[in-house]
PDB file of C-alpha atoms in Angstrom:
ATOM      1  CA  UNK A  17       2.855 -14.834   5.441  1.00  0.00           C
ATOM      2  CA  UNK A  18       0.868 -12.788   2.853  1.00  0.00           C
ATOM      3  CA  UNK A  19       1.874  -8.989   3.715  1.00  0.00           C
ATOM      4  CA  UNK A  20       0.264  -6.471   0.986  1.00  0.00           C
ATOM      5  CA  UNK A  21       1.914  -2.824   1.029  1.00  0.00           C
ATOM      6  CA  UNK A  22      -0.171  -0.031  -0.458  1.00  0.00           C
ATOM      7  CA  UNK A  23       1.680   3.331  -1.590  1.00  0.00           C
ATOM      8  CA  UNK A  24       0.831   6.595  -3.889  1.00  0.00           C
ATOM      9  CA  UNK A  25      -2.069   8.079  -2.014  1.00  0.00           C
ATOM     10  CA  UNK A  26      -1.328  12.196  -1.652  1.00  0.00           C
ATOM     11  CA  UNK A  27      -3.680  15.472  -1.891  1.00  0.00           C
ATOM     12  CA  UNK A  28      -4.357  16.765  -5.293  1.00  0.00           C
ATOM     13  CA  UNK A  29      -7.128  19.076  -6.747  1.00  0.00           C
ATOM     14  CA  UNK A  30     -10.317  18.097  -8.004  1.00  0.00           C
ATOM     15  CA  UNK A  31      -9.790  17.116 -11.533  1.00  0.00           C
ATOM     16  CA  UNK A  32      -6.404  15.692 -11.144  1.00  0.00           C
ATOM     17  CA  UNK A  33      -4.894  12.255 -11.271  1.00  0.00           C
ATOM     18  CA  UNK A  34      -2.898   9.331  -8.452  1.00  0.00           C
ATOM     19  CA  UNK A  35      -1.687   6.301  -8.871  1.00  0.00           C
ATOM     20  CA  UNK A  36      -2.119   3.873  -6.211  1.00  0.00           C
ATOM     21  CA  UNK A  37       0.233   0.829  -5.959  1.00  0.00           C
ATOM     22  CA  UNK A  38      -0.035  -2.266  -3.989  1.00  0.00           C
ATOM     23  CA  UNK A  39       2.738  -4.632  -3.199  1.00  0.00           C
ATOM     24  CA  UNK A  40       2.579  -7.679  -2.543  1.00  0.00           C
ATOM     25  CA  UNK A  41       4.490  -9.726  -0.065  1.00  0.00           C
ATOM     26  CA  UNK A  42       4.501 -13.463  -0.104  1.00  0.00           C
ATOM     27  CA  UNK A  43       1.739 -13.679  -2.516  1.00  0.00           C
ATOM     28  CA  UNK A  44       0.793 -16.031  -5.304  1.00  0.00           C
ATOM     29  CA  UNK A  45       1.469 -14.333  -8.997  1.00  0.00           C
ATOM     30  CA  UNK A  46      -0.070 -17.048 -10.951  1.00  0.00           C
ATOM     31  CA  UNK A  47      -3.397 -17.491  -9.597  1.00  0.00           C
ATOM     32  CA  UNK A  48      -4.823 -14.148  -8.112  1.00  0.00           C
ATOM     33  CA  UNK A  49      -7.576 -12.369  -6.576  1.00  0.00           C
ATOM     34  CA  UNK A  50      -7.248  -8.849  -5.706  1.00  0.00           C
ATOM     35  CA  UNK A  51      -9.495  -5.666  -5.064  1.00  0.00           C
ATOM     36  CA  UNK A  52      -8.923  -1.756  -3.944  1.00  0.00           C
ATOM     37  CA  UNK A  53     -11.416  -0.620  -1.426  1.00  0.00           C
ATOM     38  CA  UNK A  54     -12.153   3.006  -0.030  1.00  0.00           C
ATOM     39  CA  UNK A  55     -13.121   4.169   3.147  1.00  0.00           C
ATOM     40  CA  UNK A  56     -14.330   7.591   4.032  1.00  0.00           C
ATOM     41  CA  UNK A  57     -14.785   8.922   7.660  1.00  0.00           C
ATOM     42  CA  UNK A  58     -18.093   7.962   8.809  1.00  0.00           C
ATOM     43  CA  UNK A  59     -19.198   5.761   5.648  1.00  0.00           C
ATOM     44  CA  UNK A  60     -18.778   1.950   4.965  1.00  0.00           C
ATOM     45  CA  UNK A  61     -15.545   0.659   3.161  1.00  0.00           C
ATOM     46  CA  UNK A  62     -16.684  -0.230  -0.477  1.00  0.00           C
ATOM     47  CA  UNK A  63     -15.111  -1.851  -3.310  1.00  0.00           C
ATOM     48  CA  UNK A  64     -14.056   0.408  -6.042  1.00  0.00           C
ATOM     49  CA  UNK A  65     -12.383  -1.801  -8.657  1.00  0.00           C
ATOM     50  CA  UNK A  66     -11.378  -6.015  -8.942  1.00  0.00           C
ATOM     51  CA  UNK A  67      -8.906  -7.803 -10.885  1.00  0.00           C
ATOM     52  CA  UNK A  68      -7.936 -11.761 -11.117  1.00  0.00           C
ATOM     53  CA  UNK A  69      -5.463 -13.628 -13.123  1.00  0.00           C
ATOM     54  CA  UNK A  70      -7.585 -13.850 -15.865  1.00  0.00           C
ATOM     55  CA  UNK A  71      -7.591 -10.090 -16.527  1.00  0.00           C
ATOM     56  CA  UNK A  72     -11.112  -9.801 -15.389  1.00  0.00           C
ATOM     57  CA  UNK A  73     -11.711  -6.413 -13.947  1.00  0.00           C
ATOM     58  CA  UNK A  74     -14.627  -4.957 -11.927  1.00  0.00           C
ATOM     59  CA  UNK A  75     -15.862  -1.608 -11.320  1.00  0.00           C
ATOM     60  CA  UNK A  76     -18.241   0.617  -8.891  1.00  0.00           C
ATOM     61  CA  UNK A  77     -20.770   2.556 -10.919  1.00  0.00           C
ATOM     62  CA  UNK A  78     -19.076   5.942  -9.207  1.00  0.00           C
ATOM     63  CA  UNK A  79     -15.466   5.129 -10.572  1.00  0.00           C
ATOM     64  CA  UNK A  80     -16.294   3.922 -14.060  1.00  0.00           C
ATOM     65  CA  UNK A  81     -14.476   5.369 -16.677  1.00  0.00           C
ATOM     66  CA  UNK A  82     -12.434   7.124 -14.592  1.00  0.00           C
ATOM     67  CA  UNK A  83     -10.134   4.644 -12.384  1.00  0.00           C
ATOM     68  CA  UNK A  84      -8.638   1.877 -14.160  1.00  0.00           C
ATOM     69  CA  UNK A  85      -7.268  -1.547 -12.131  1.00  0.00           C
ATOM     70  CA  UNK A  86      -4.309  -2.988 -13.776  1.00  0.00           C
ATOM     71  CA  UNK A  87      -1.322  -5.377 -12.822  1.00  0.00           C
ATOM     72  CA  UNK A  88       2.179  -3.680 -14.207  1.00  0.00           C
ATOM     73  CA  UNK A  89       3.594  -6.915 -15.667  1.00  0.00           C
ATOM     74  CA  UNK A  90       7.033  -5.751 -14.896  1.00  0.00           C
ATOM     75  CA  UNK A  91       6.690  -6.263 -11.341  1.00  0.00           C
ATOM     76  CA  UNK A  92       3.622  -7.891 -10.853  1.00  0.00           C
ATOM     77  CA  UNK A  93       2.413  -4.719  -8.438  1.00  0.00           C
ATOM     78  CA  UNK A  94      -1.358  -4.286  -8.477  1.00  0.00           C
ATOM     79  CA  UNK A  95      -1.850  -0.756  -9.546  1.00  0.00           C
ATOM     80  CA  UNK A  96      -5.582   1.826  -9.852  1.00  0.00           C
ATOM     81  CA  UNK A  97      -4.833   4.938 -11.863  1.00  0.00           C
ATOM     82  CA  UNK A  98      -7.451   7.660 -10.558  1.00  0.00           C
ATOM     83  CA  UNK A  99      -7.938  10.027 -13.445  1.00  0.00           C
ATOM     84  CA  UNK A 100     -10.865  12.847 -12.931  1.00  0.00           C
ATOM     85  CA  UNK A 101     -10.922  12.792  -9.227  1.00  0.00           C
ATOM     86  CA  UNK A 102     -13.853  14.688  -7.457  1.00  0.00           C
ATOM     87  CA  UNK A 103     -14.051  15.403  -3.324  1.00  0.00           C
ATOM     88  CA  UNK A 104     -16.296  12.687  -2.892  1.00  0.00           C
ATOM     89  CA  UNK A 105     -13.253  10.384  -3.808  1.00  0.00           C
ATOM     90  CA  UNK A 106     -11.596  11.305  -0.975  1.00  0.00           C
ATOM     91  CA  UNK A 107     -10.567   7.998   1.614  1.00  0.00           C
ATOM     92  CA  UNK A 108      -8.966   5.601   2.832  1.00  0.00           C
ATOM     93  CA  UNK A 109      -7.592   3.275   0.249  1.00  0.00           C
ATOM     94  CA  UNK A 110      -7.054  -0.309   0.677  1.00  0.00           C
ATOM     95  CA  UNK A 111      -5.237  -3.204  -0.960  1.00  0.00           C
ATOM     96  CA  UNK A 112      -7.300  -6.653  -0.469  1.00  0.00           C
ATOM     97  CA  UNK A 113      -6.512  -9.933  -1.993  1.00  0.00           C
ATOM     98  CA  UNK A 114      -7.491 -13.735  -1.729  1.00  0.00           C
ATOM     99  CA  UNK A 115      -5.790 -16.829  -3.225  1.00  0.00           C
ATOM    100  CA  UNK A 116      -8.556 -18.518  -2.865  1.00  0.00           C
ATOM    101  CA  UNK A 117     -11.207 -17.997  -5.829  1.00  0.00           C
ATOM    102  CA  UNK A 118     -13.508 -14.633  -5.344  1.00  0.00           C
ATOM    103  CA  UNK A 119     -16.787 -15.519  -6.605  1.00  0.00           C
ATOM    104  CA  UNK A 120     -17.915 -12.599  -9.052  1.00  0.00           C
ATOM    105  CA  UNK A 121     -20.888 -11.392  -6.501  1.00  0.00           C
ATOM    106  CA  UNK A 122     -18.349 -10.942  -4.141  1.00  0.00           C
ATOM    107  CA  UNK A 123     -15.614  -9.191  -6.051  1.00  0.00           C
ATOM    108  CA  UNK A 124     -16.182  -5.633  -4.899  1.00  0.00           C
ATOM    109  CA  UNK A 125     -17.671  -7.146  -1.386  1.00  0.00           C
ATOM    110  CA  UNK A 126     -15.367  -6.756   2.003  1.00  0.00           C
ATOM    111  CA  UNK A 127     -15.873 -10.106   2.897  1.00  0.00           C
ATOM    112  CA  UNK A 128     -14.532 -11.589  -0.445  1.00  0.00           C
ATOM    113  CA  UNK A 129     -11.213 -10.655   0.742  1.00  0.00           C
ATOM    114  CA  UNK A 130      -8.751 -12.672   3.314  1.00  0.00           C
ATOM    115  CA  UNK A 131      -5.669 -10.067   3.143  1.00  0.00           C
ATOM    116  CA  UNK A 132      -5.873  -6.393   3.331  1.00  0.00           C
ATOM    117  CA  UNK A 133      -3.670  -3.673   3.624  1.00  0.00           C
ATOM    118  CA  UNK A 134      -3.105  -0.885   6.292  1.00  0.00           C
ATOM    119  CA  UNK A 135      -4.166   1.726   3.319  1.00  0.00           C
ATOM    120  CA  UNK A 136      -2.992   4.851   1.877  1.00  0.00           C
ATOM    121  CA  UNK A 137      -4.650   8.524   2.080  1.00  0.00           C
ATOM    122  CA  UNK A 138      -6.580  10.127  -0.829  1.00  0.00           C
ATOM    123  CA  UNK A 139      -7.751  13.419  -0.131  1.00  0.00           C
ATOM    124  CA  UNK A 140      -9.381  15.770  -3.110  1.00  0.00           C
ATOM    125  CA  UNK A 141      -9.879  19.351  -2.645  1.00  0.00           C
TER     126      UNK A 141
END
């Protein structure tokens, strides 16, 4: 069974950087759909960046050129470097995948996604 594992989340200043890491668990390397997601308290989970096998990537407007979505081809973990981080990036971050195609409308959409992860705390102060 697909089990994805996300790690790295932590407190840090406004201005200053994480690295979020997703493991997967019984997962597909070769063909690949995969997404982070954010959740705040009180606000709807949205999609923050998108990657597929292919190396296409997929950003929200708020993150763009400042969180970059990348698979470490060492060990095939799905990683988003936050760089710049402001308050408002503070959430909930998950790990969501498919291995089933993810249309491109539905990339940085919830229900794009079949697997998700349990998340991992970003708080900015």
């Amino acid at each position: 069974h697909v089990q994805l594992v996300e790690s790295g989340g932590g407190s840090v200043q406004a201005g200053g950087s994480l690295r979020l890491s997703c493991t997967a668990i019984g997962y597909p390397y070769s063909t690949y759909f995969m997404a982070w997601f954010r959740q705040a308290p009180g606000k709807e989970r949205e999609g923050v960046a998108s990657i597929d096998s292919d190396g296409e990537t997929t950003y929200a407007d708020s993150v763009k050129g400042r969180f970059t979505i990348y698979i470490d081809s060492a060990d095939n973990i799905l990683n988003l470097q936050t760089n710049s981080l402001r308050p408002e990036d503070s959430a909930m971050y998950y790990c969501a995948g498919d291995v089933e195609r993810v249309p491109p409308y539905l990339r940085l959409r919830r229900g794009g996604y079949k697997y998700w992860g349990r998340g991992t705390q970003v708080t900015v102060s």
